[in-house]
Each structure stands twice: as structure tokens, then as C-alpha cells.
Amino acid sequence: MKNYFKSILDLSARMAELAAEVRLMRQANLEQFRALTRVYEVLSETLEATKTHSNKLTEYLLFDQRSKIESKMKKEEEEQARGGTKYDGLF
């Protein structure tokens, strides 16, 4: 009978140890989840900033390209208004 109670006490102690380990594991998992959530938030913010930067860069490049084309067309119009183009002597 003495061994029976000792076994029960040993099992109870082991169950308490396991319960403590489970609590620690849950806490660690919660901390990992929080860290991963923060990483996700930072990556989302970075992606959004990259999209914004990319859109602004695209707008600038399109504006720059349009400005170059408009400038070239204006020069050609001025040359035609003066009576010739840079291609007149080629043919």
C-alpha cells in the first residue's frame, strides 16, 4: 500500500512538472507568435512603401520620357518652321 501511494505521489509530481513545461511551451509559442506577427507587420509596411516608391518612380520616368518626346517634337517643329529638317540632305 505504501508503494501505491508513493506511485500516486510520483505521478502527481510528474504531472505537475509536465503542466509547468506545457505552460512554458505555451508562453514560448505566444512569444514566437508575437515576434512573427511583428515581422509580418514590418514586411507589410516595407511592401507598401516599396509599392509607393515604385509608383512614384514610374510616374517620374513616364513624365521624364514624355518631356523628352515633347522636347524632340518641339525641336522638329521649329526646324520645319525654319524651312527644313535635319533629314533634308539625306535624300
JSON list of C-alpha atoms in Angstrom, two decimals:
[
{"chain": "A", "resi": 1, "resn": "MET", "atom": "CA", "xyz": [0.00, 0.00, 0.00]},
{"chain": "A", "resi": 2, "resn": "LYS", "atom": "CA", "xyz": [2.90, 2.29, 0.76]},
{"chain": "A", "resi": 3, "resn": "ASN", "atom": "CA", "xyz": [4.27, 1.80, -2.78]},
{"chain": "A", "resi": 4, "resn": "TYR", "atom": "CA", "xyz": [0.84, 2.57, -4.20]},
{"chain": "A", "resi": 5, "resn": "PHE", "atom": "CA", "xyz": [0.69, 5.99, -2.52]},
{"chain": "A", "resi": 6, "resn": "LYS", "atom": "CA", "xyz": [4.31, 6.67, -3.45]},
{"chain": "A", "resi": 7, "resn": "SER", "atom": "CA", "xyz": [3.49, 5.88, -7.08]},
{"chain": "A", "resi": 8, "resn": "ILE", "atom": "CA", "xyz": [0.50, 8.22, -6.97]},
{"chain": "A", "resi": 9, "resn": "LEU", "atom": "CA", "xyz": [2.63, 10.99, -5.45]},
{"chain": "A", "resi": 10, "resn": "ASP", "atom": "CA", "xyz": [5.34, 10.40, -8.06]},
{"chain": "A", "resi": 11, "resn": "LEU", "atom": "CA", "xyz": [2.77, 10.55, -10.86]},
{"chain": "A", "resi": 12, "resn": "SER", "atom": "CA", "xyz": [1.23, 13.69, -9.39]},
{"chain": "A", "resi": 13, "resn": "ALA", "atom": "CA", "xyz": [4.66, 15.32, -9.18]},
{"chain": "A", "resi": 14, "resn": "ARG", "atom": "CA", "xyz": [5.44, 14.31, -12.77]},
{"chain": "A", "resi": 15, "resn": "MET", "atom": "CA", "xyz": [2.07, 15.67, -13.94]},
{"chain": "A", "resi": 16, "resn": "ALA", "atom": "CA", "xyz": [2.84, 18.97, -12.19]},
{"chain": "A", "resi": 17, "resn": "GLU", "atom": "CA", "xyz": [6.24, 19.08, -13.94]},
{"chain": "A", "resi": 18, "resn": "LEU", "atom": "CA", "xyz": [4.63, 18.37, -17.29]},
{"chain": "A", "resi": 19, "resn": "ALA", "atom": "CA", "xyz": [1.98, 21.04, -16.67]},
{"chain": "A", "resi": 20, "resn": "ALA", "atom": "CA", "xyz": [4.75, 23.54, -15.91]},
{"chain": "A", "resi": 21, "resn": "GLU", "atom": "CA", "xyz": [6.57, 22.53, -19.12]},
{"chain": "A", "resi": 22, "resn": "VAL", "atom": "CA", "xyz": [3.35, 22.95, -21.10]},
{"chain": "A", "resi": 23, "resn": "ARG", "atom": "CA", "xyz": [2.88, 26.45, -19.64]},
{"chain": "A", "resi": 24, "resn": "LEU", "atom": "CA", "xyz": [6.45, 27.36, -20.59]},
{"chain": "A", "resi": 25, "resn": "MET", "atom": "CA", "xyz": [5.95, 25.99, -24.09]},
{"chain": "A", "resi": 26, "resn": "ARG", "atom": "CA", "xyz": [2.71, 27.93, -24.49]},
{"chain": "A", "resi": 27, "resn": "GLN", "atom": "CA", "xyz": [4.45, 31.09, -23.32]},
{"chain": "A", "resi": 28, "resn": "ALA", "atom": "CA", "xyz": [7.31, 30.48, -25.76]},
{"chain": "A", "resi": 29, "resn": "ASN", "atom": "CA", "xyz": [4.84, 29.83, -28.58]},
{"chain": "A", "resi": 30, "resn": "LEU", "atom": "CA", "xyz": [2.99, 33.01, -27.71]},
{"chain": "A", "resi": 31, "resn": "GLU", "atom": "CA", "xyz": [6.24, 34.99, -27.78]},
{"chain": "A", "resi": 32, "resn": "GLN", "atom": "CA", "xyz": [7.17, 33.40, -31.12]},
{"chain": "A", "resi": 33, "resn": "PHE", "atom": "CA", "xyz": [3.73, 34.24, -32.48]},
{"chain": "A", "resi": 34, "resn": "ARG", "atom": "CA", "xyz": [4.11, 37.85, -31.36]},
{"chain": "A", "resi": 35, "resn": "ALA", "atom": "CA", "xyz": [7.56, 38.05, -32.95]},
{"chain": "A", "resi": 36, "resn": "LEU", "atom": "CA", "xyz": [6.28, 36.55, -36.20]},
{"chain": "A", "resi": 37, "resn": "THR", "atom": "CA", "xyz": [3.33, 38.94, -36.15]},
{"chain": "A", "resi": 38, "resn": "ARG", "atom": "CA", "xyz": [5.74, 41.88, -35.83]},
{"chain": "A", "resi": 39, "resn": "VAL", "atom": "CA", "xyz": [7.87, 40.52, -38.69]},
{"chain": "A", "resi": 40, "resn": "TYR", "atom": "CA", "xyz": [4.72, 40.26, -40.82]},
{"chain": "A", "resi": 41, "resn": "GLU", "atom": "CA", "xyz": [3.76, 43.84, -39.94]},
{"chain": "A", "resi": 42, "resn": "VAL", "atom": "CA", "xyz": [7.23, 45.14, -40.85]},
{"chain": "A", "resi": 43, "resn": "LEU", "atom": "CA", "xyz": [7.23, 43.21, -44.12]},
{"chain": "A", "resi": 44, "resn": "SER", "atom": "CA", "xyz": [3.76, 44.55, -44.96]},
{"chain": "A", "resi": 45, "resn": "GLU", "atom": "CA", "xyz": [4.90, 48.12, -44.25]},
{"chain": "A", "resi": 46, "resn": "THR", "atom": "CA", "xyz": [8.02, 47.56, -46.36]},
{"chain": "A", "resi": 47, "resn": "LEU", "atom": "CA", "xyz": [5.97, 46.17, -49.23]},
{"chain": "A", "resi": 48, "resn": "GLU", "atom": "CA", "xyz": [3.58, 49.12, -49.09]},
{"chain": "A", "resi": 49, "resn": "ALA", "atom": "CA", "xyz": [6.48, 51.60, -49.04]},
{"chain": "A", "resi": 50, "resn": "THR", "atom": "CA", "xyz": [8.09, 49.78, -51.96]},
{"chain": "A", "resi": 51, "resn": "LYS", "atom": "CA", "xyz": [4.85, 49.95, -53.94]},
{"chain": "A", "resi": 52, "resn": "THR", "atom": "CA", "xyz": [4.55, 53.66, -53.23]},
{"chain": "A", "resi": 53, "resn": "HIS", "atom": "CA", "xyz": [8.18, 54.28, -54.18]},
{"chain": "A", "resi": 54, "resn": "SER", "atom": "CA", "xyz": [7.80, 52.18, -57.33]},
{"chain": "A", "resi": 55, "resn": "ASN", "atom": "CA", "xyz": [4.67, 54.08, -58.35]},
{"chain": "A", "resi": 56, "resn": "LYS", "atom": "CA", "xyz": [6.39, 57.43, -57.81]},
{"chain": "A", "resi": 57, "resn": "LEU", "atom": "CA", "xyz": [9.45, 56.27, -59.75]},
{"chain": "A", "resi": 58, "resn": "THR", "atom": "CA", "xyz": [7.25, 55.04, -62.60]},
{"chain": "A", "resi": 59, "resn": "GLU", "atom": "CA", "xyz": [5.39, 58.37, -62.66]},
{"chain": "A", "resi": 60, "resn": "TYR", "atom": "CA", "xyz": [8.70, 60.25, -62.76]},
{"chain": "A", "resi": 61, "resn": "LEU", "atom": "CA", "xyz": [10.10, 58.07, -65.55]},
{"chain": "A", "resi": 62, "resn": "LEU", "atom": "CA", "xyz": [6.92, 58.44, -67.60]},
{"chain": "A", "resi": 63, "resn": "PHE", "atom": "CA", "xyz": [6.98, 62.21, -67.06]},
{"chain": "A", "resi": 64, "resn": "ASP", "atom": "CA", "xyz": [10.68, 62.34, -67.98]},
{"chain": "A", "resi": 65, "resn": "GLN", "atom": "CA", "xyz": [10.10, 60.26, -71.12]},
{"chain": "A", "resi": 66, "resn": "ARG", "atom": "CA", "xyz": [7.12, 62.40, -72.11]},
{"chain": "A", "resi": 67, "resn": "SER", "atom": "CA", "xyz": [9.18, 65.55, -71.56]},
{"chain": "A", "resi": 68, "resn": "LYS", "atom": "CA", "xyz": [11.95, 64.20, -73.80]},
{"chain": "A", "resi": 69, "resn": "ILE", "atom": "CA", "xyz": [9.47, 63.30, -76.54]},
{"chain": "A", "resi": 70, "resn": "GLU", "atom": "CA", "xyz": [7.76, 66.69, -76.29]},
{"chain": "A", "resi": 71, "resn": "SER", "atom": "CA", "xyz": [11.14, 68.43, -76.44]},
{"chain": "A", "resi": 72, "resn": "LYS", "atom": "CA", "xyz": [12.16, 66.42, -79.51]},
{"chain": "A", "resi": 73, "resn": "MET", "atom": "CA", "xyz": [8.84, 67.14, -81.24]},
{"chain": "A", "resi": 74, "resn": "LYS", "atom": "CA", "xyz": [9.17, 70.83, -80.44]},
{"chain": "A", "resi": 75, "resn": "LYS", "atom": "CA", "xyz": [12.67, 70.92, -81.98]},
{"chain": "A", "resi": 76, "resn": "GLU", "atom": "CA", "xyz": [11.41, 69.17, -85.11]},
{"chain": "A", "resi": 77, "resn": "GLU", "atom": "CA", "xyz": [8.51, 71.63, -85.39]},
{"chain": "A", "resi": 78, "resn": "GLU", "atom": "CA", "xyz": [10.94, 74.55, -85.03]},
{"chain": "A", "resi": 79, "resn": "GLU", "atom": "CA", "xyz": [13.18, 73.08, -87.75]},
{"chain": "A", "resi": 80, "resn": "GLN", "atom": "CA", "xyz": [10.19, 72.64, -90.06]},
{"chain": "A", "resi": 81, "resn": "ALA", "atom": "CA", "xyz": [9.09, 76.20, -89.32]},
{"chain": "A", "resi": 82, "resn": "ARG", "atom": "CA", "xyz": [12.56, 77.41, -90.36]},
{"chain": "A", "resi": 83, "resn": "GLY", "atom": "CA", "xyz": [12.14, 75.68, -93.68]},
{"chain": "A", "resi": 84, "resn": "GLY", "atom": "CA", "xyz": [13.82, 72.34, -93.39]},
{"chain": "A", "resi": 85, "resn": "THR", "atom": "CA", "xyz": [14.62, 69.37, -91.28]},
{"chain": "A", "resi": 86, "resn": "LYS", "atom": "CA", "xyz": [17.79, 67.59, -90.36]},
{"chain": "A", "resi": 87, "resn": "TYR", "atom": "CA", "xyz": [16.81, 64.85, -92.81]},
{"chain": "A", "resi": 88, "resn": "ASP", "atom": "CA", "xyz": [16.60, 67.12, -95.90]},
{"chain": "A", "resi": 89, "resn": "GLY", "atom": "CA", "xyz": [20.15, 66.43, -97.04]},
{"chain": "A", "resi": 90, "resn": "LEU", "atom": "CA", "xyz": [19.84, 62.66, -96.82]},
{"chain": "A", "resi": 91, "resn": "PHE", "atom": "CA", "xyz": [17.75, 62.11, -99.97]}
]
